Coordinates of C-alpha atoms and ligand atoms in Angstrom, one line a residue:
X418 CA 12.7 -5.7 5.4
X419 CA 11.5 -4.7 8.6
X420 CA 10.0 -1.1 7.8
X421 CA 8.8 1.3 10.6
X422 CA 5.8 4.1 8.8
X423 CA 5.0 7.4 10.4
X424 CA 1.4 8.4 9.7
X425 CA 0.5 4.6 8.5
X426 CA -3.2 5.4 9.8
X427 CA -3.8 7.7 7.8
X428 CA -5.6 8.0 4.4
X429 CA -2.5 7.4 2.1
X430 CA -0.2 5.8 4.8
X431 CA -3.0 2.7 6.1
X432 CA -2.9 1.9 1.7
X433 CA 1.1 1.8 1.6
X434 CA 1.0 -0.6 5.2
X435 CA -1.9 -2.4 3.0
X436 CA 0.7 -2.9 0.5
X437 CA 3.9 -3.8 2.6
X438 CA 1.8 -6.4 4.3
X439 CA 0.7 -8.3 1.0
X440 CA 4.4 -8.1 0.1
X441 CA 5.5 -10.0 3.0
X442 CA 7.2 -7.2 4.7
X443 CA 7.3 -6.4 8.4
X444 CA 5.5 -3.5 9.5
X445 CA 5.3 -0.9 12.5
X446 CA 3.1 1.8 11.9
X447 CA 4.0 5.6 13.7
X448 CA 1.2 7.5 14.5
X449 CA -0.2 9.8 16.9
X450 CA -4.0 9.4 15.8
X451 CA -4.4 12.6 15.8
X452 CA -5.4 12.3 12.0
X453 CA -5.6 9.0 11.3
X454 CA -7.3 6.0 12.9
X455 CA -6.4 3.2 14.1
X456 CA -8.6 0.7 12.6
X457 CA -6.8 1.5 9.0
X458 CA -4.3 0.0 10.5
X459 CA -4.2 -3.2 8.8
X460 CA -4.4 -5.8 11.4
X461 CA -0.6 -8.0 10.3
X462 CA 0.7 -4.5 10.9
X463 CA 1.7 -3.6 14.7
X464 CA 0.4 -0.1 15.8
X465 CA 2.7 2.0 18.1
X466 CA 0.0 5.2 19.5
X467 CA 3.2 7.7 20.0
X468 CA 4.0 11.5 18.8
X469 CA 7.1 12.0 16.8
X470 CA 7.9 14.8 19.7
X471 CA 8.1 11.9 22.1
X472 CA 11.7 11.3 21.5
X473 CA 11.5 8.5 24.4
X474 CA 9.0 6.5 22.6
X475 CA 10.9 7.0 19.4
X476 CA 13.5 5.7 20.8
X477 CA 12.2 2.9 22.3
X478 CA 10.3 2.0 19.0
X479 CA 14.0 2.3 17.0
X480 CA 15.3 -0.2 19.7
X481 CA 13.1 -2.6 19.5
X482 CA 11.8 -2.9 16.0
X483 CA 15.2 -2.2 14.5
X484 CA 13.9 -0.6 11.6
X485 CA 15.6 -0.9 8.1
X486 CA 13.7 1.6 6.3
X487 CA 11.4 4.5 7.4
X488 CA 8.4 5.9 5.8
X489 CA 7.4 9.3 6.7
X490 CA 3.7 10.2 5.8
X491 CA 3.0 11.8 9.3
X492 CA 2.5 15.6 8.8
X493 CA 0.5 18.2 9.2
X494 CA -1.0 18.4 5.5
X495 CA -3.4 21.4 5.0
X496 CA -2.6 23.9 2.3
X497 CA -5.1 26.2 3.4
X498 CA -4.2 25.8 7.4
X499 CA -0.3 26.4 6.8
X500 CA -1.2 29.8 5.3
X501 CA -3.0 30.5 8.7
X502 CA -0.5 28.7 10.8
X503 CA 2.8 29.1 9.7
X504 CA 4.5 28.3 12.7
X505 CA 2.9 24.9 12.8
X506 CA 3.6 23.7 9.3
X507 CA 7.7 25.4 9.1
X508 CA 7.7 24.6 12.9
X509 CA 6.1 21.0 13.5
X510 CA 6.5 19.6 10.6
X511 CA 10.5 20.4 10.1
X512 CA 11.6 19.8 14.2
X513 CA 9.4 16.4 13.6
X514 CA 10.9 15.4 10.8
X515 CA 14.7 16.1 11.9
X516 CA 14.0 14.3 15.1
X517 CA 12.9 11.2 12.9
X518 CA 15.8 11.2 11.0
X519 CA 18.3 11.8 13.9
X520 CA 17.0 8.7 15.2
X521 CA 17.0 6.8 12.2
X522 CA 20.3 8.2 11.1
X523 CA 21.3 7.4 14.9
X524 CA 20.1 3.5 14.4
X525 CA 21.9 3.0 11.1
X526 CA 18.5 3.4 9.3
X527 CA 20.0 3.8 5.1
X528 CA 16.5 4.0 3.5
X529 CA 13.9 6.5 4.1
X530 CA 10.4 7.7 1.8
X531 CA 9.8 10.8 2.2
X532 CA 5.7 12.0 1.6
X533 CA 6.4 15.4 -0.5
X534 CA 3.6 17.4 -2.9
X535 CA 3.0 19.3 -5.9
X536 CA 2.9 22.3 -3.5
X537 CA 6.2 22.8 -4.3
X538 CA 5.2 23.8 -7.9
X539 CA 3.9 26.9 -7.3
X540 CA 4.3 28.6 -10.6
X541 CA 4.9 25.8 -13.1
X542 CA 6.5 27.1 -16.6
X543 CA 5.9 23.8 -18.5
X544 CA 2.5 21.8 -18.0
X545 CA 3.2 18.7 -17.4
X546 CA 4.9 19.4 -14.2
X547 CA 8.2 17.6 -14.1
X548 CA 11.1 17.1 -11.7
X549 CA 13.3 19.4 -14.2
X550 CA 10.5 22.3 -13.1
X551 CA 12.1 25.0 -10.1
X552 CA 10.9 24.2 -7.0
X553 CA 8.8 27.7 -5.5
X554 CA 6.6 26.1 -2.3
X555 CA 3.2 27.8 -3.0
X556 CA 2.7 27.6 0.8
X557 CA 4.4 26.7 4.7
X558 CA 3.6 23.3 4.3
X559 CA 5.2 23.1 0.8
X560 CA 8.4 25.2 2.3
X561 CA 7.7 22.4 5.3
X562 CA 8.3 19.3 2.6
X563 CA 11.0 21.0 0.6
X564 CA 12.9 22.1 3.6
X565 CA 13.2 17.7 4.5
X566 CA 14.2 17.2 1.1
X567 CA 17.1 19.6 1.8
X568 CA 17.6 17.6 4.5
X569 CA 17.5 14.7 3.3
X570 CA 20.3 15.6 0.0
X571 CA 22.7 16.4 3.1
X572 CA 22.2 12.7 4.7
X573 CA 22.4 11.9 1.5
X574 CA 25.7 13.3 1.1
X575 CA 27.0 12.8 4.7
X576 CA 26.2 9.5 5.6
X577 CA 24.9 7.8 3.2
X578 CA 20.7 7.8 4.0
X579 CA 19.1 7.2 0.7
X580 CA 16.1 8.4 0.5
X581 CA 13.0 9.2 -2.5
X582 CA 11.0 12.0 -1.9
X583 CA 7.4 11.7 -3.8
X584 CA 5.7 14.5 -4.8
X585 CA 1.9 13.8 -5.1
X586 CA -0.5 15.6 -7.1
X587 CA -3.8 14.5 -5.5
X588 CA -4.1 11.3 -4.1
X589 CA -8.0 9.7 -4.0
X590 CA -9.9 6.9 -4.6
X591 CA -9.7 4.0 -2.1
X592 CA -9.1 0.4 -1.2
X593 CA -11.0 -1.8 -0.8
X594 CA -11.1 -1.3 2.9
X595 CA -9.0 1.6 3.4
X596 CA -10.4 5.1 2.3
X597 CA -10.6 8.9 2.9
X598 CA -11.5 9.7 6.5
X599 CA -10.1 13.0 7.1
X600 CA -11.9 15.4 10.0
X601 CA -12.6 18.0 9.4
X602 CA -13.2 17.0 5.6
X603 CA -11.8 19.4 3.0
X604 CA -11.2 18.1 -0.2
X605 CA -13.3 17.9 -3.1
X606 CA -14.1 14.1 -4.1
X607 CA -15.1 13.1 -0.3
X608 CA -16.8 16.1 0.0
X609 CA -18.7 15.7 -3.3
X610 CA -19.7 11.9 -2.4
X611 CA -20.7 13.2 1.3
X612 CA -23.3 15.5 -0.9
X613 CA -24.2 12.5 -3.1
X614 CA -24.9 10.6 0.2
X615 CA -27.3 13.1 1.9
X616 CA -24.5 14.2 4.3
X617 CA -24.0 17.9 3.2
X618 CA -26.2 19.3 0.8
X619 CA -24.2 20.8 -1.7
X620 CA -20.5 21.5 -2.5
X621 CA -19.2 24.8 -2.9
X622 CA -16.7 25.4 -6.1
X623 CA -14.1 27.5 -5.4
X624 CA -13.5 30.4 -8.0
X625 CA -15.0 29.6 -11.6
X626 CA -12.5 32.4 -12.8
X627 CA -9.3 30.9 -13.6
X628 CA -8.2 30.5 -16.8
X629 CA -8.7 27.2 -17.7
X630 CA -11.4 25.6 -20.7
X631 CA -14.7 25.7 -18.1
X632 CA -12.6 28.6 -15.2
X633 CA -12.7 26.3 -12.4
X634 CA -9.1 24.7 -11.3
X635 CA -7.7 22.2 -13.2
X636 CA -6.2 19.3 -10.6
X637 CA -4.1 15.5 -11.6
X638 CA -6.3 12.8 -9.5
X639 CA -4.1 9.8 -9.2
X640 CA -5.3 6.5 -7.7
X641 CA -4.8 6.1 -3.9
X642 CA -3.6 2.1 -4.5
X643 CA -1.0 3.3 -7.7
X644 CA 0.5 5.9 -5.5
X645 CA 1.3 3.4 -3.0
X646 CA 2.5 1.0 -5.2
X647 CA 5.0 4.1 -6.1
X648 CA 6.0 3.8 -2.7
X649 CA 7.0 0.2 -2.7
X650 CA 8.7 0.2 -6.2
X651 CA 11.1 3.4 -4.8
X652 CA 11.9 1.5 -1.7
X653 CA 13.3 -1.5 -3.0
X654 CA 15.2 0.8 -5.8
X655 CA 17.1 2.7 -2.8
X656 CA 20.0 0.7 -3.2
X657 CA 20.3 2.0 -6.2
X658 CA 20.6 5.9 -5.0
X659 CA 18.5 8.6 -3.9
X660 CA 15.2 10.0 -5.7
X661 CA 12.6 12.6 -6.3
X662 CA 9.6 11.3 -8.5
X663 CA 6.4 14.2 -9.0
X664 CA 3.2 11.5 -9.5
X665 CA 0.3 11.9 -10.9
X666 CA -1.8 10.5 -14.0
X667 CA -0.1 13.0 -16.5
X668 CA -3.9 14.1 -17.0
X669 CA -5.9 16.9 -15.4
X670 CA -9.5 17.8 -14.6
X671 CA -11.6 20.4 -13.5
X672 CA -13.4 21.2 -10.3
X673 CA -16.7 21.0 -12.5
X674 CA -15.9 17.9 -14.4
X675 CA -14.8 15.8 -10.9
X676 CA -18.1 16.7 -10.2
X677 CA -20.4 16.0 -13.5
X678 CA -18.4 12.7 -13.0
X679 CA -19.4 11.8 -9.4
X680 CA -22.8 13.1 -10.5
X681 CA -22.5 10.0 -13.1
X682 CA -21.2 7.4 -10.6
X683 CA -23.7 8.1 -8.5
X684 CA -27.1 8.6 -9.8
X685 CA -27.5 11.9 -7.6
X686 CA -28.1 15.6 -8.5
X687 CA -24.7 16.9 -6.3
X688 CA -25.9 20.5 -6.2
X689 CA -22.7 23.2 -6.7
X690 CA -22.7 26.8 -6.2
X691 CA -19.7 29.0 -6.7
X692 CA -18.0 30.6 -4.6
X693 CA -15.1 32.9 -4.0
X694 CA -11.1 31.0 -4.5
X695 CA -9.2 29.7 -2.2
X696 CA -5.8 31.3 -0.9
X697 CA -3.1 29.4 -2.2
X698 CA -4.6 27.1 -5.1
X699 CA -3.3 27.3 -8.4
X700 CA -5.3 27.5 -11.8
X701 CA -3.5 24.0 -13.2
X702 CA -1.1 21.4 -11.6
X703 CA -0.4 18.5 -13.7
X704 CA 2.1 15.8 -13.2
X705 CA 4.5 14.0 -15.5
X706 CA 5.5 11.4 -14.3
X707 CA 7.8 9.6 -17.3
X708 CA 10.4 9.7 -14.2
X709 CA 9.3 7.1 -12.4
X710 CA 7.9 5.5 -15.4
X711 CA 10.7 5.3 -17.1
X712 CA 13.0 4.4 -14.1
X713 CA 11.3 2.1 -12.1
X714 CA 9.2 0.8 -14.8
X715 CA 5.3 2.2 -12.8
X716 CA 1.8 2.0 -14.5
X717 CA -1.0 3.4 -13.0
X718 CA -3.7 0.7 -13.1
X719 CA -6.2 2.7 -12.2
X720 CA -5.6 6.0 -14.4
X721 CA -9.1 6.8 -15.6
X722 CA -11.0 9.6 -13.5
X723 CA -13.7 7.2 -13.4
X724 CA -12.4 4.5 -11.7
X725 CA -10.8 6.4 -9.1
X726 CA -14.3 8.2 -8.3
X727 CA -15.9 4.9 -8.4
X728 CA -13.7 2.7 -5.9
X729 CA -14.2 6.4 -3.5
X730 CA -18.0 6.1 -4.1
X731 CA -17.6 2.2 -3.4
X732 CA -16.3 3.0 0.2
X733 CA -18.3 5.8 1.3
X734 CA -21.3 3.7 1.0
X735 CA -19.8 1.1 2.6
X736 CA -18.6 3.2 5.5
X737 CA -20.8 6.2 5.9
X738 CA -19.2 7.5 8.9
X739 CA -15.6 6.7 7.6
X740 CA -13.9 4.6 10.2
X741 CA -16.5 5.4 12.9
X742 CA -14.4 7.0 15.4
X743 CA -15.0 10.7 15.5
X744 CA -18.5 12.3 16.5
Ligands
UDP594 N1 -12.3 22.4 -4.0 C1 -13.5 22.8 -4.3 N2 -14.3 22.5 -3.4 C2 -14.1 22.2 -1.9 C3 -12.6 21.6 -1.9 C4 -12.1 21.8 -2.6 O1 -13.7 23.5 -5.5 O2 -14.9 22.4 -1.4 C5 -11.2 22.6 -5.4 C6 -9.7 23.3 -4.7 O3 -10.0 24.8 -5.0 C7 -9.0 22.3 -5.7 C8 -9.7 21.3 -6.1 O4 -11.1 21.5 -5.9 O5 -8.8 23.0 -7.4 C9 -8.8 20.2 -5.5 O6 -8.9 20.3 -3.9 P1 -8.5 19.4 -2.7 O7 -8.5 20.1 -1.6 O8 -9.1 18.1 -2.9 O9 -6.7 19.2 -3.0 P2 -5.9 20.0 -3.4 O10 -5.3 20.0 -4.7 O11 -5.9 20.9 -1.8 O12 -4.4 18.7 -3.1

């Protein structure tokens, strides 16, 4: 299949591309490299550097490559930043997604995968969170993804565009060659490993007064390789209809537990201090992924936090400056 992957030079996108290429698919990556890295793109995938806001370039990519499926990762992704810059999220994320969809429909694409988020569940009534949970976006970021989900349901109904929206919980870990390299880095696991590598002095725990067993936030960390596999299964299932899945491991770990496991794996003390809560952080986010297991036979290969952090540690040790393309 010919697959266009927007944001395919980013953390999750690049690992999905790696797996698509390994599955024998033809991939074009469309990325403006604002967050992504050219070196993260699998050498057998073609990289087109361009912005979704540039309709001319987008049009020519569709005209030249004639994709049969689109996977859409390109997005602003920071919950905290979206609370401060709502227009960047409610504007850019929605408008660029809509523009991509308009061109895709125009060129007859009938398969679309949206990278969505657990930030749709700000007030979960039940843990683990399944697909019946009421959607309450926790930020303009979450809202922007939900708006795209809603747009997709209309396009399914009106023009037969089949879609899967995959609502990720906390993607973490690395493949052998590709890992997490954000600028600035704001995610817990790479920050903690940065301390172990001596790049940072300490990690700050954002609040220890949450209603959780040790007072720190509980999250569901899912190995990025398992997450990527779910995209491929979802893509192949689209001919049987559109679908929405929550994707996590079903098991939660607190910030303190993550730091403790990282200490064991790295053998480093990793100093941690308690700081104030971060705006927009719910106490507990843990997914039920029963639906995708049942419907698509998805099985995480690396469900243990230990394996997840170990894989991230291997990558960070061999790539202490990430992809090495940022100061
Ligand atoms: N966190 C923290 N200190 C940091 C970064 C993150 O305590 O320097 C916490 C954060 O409050 C959340 C968890 O670690 O409870 C995971 O945060 P991350 O930003 O990695 O992912 P998110 O849950 O925001 O998607």
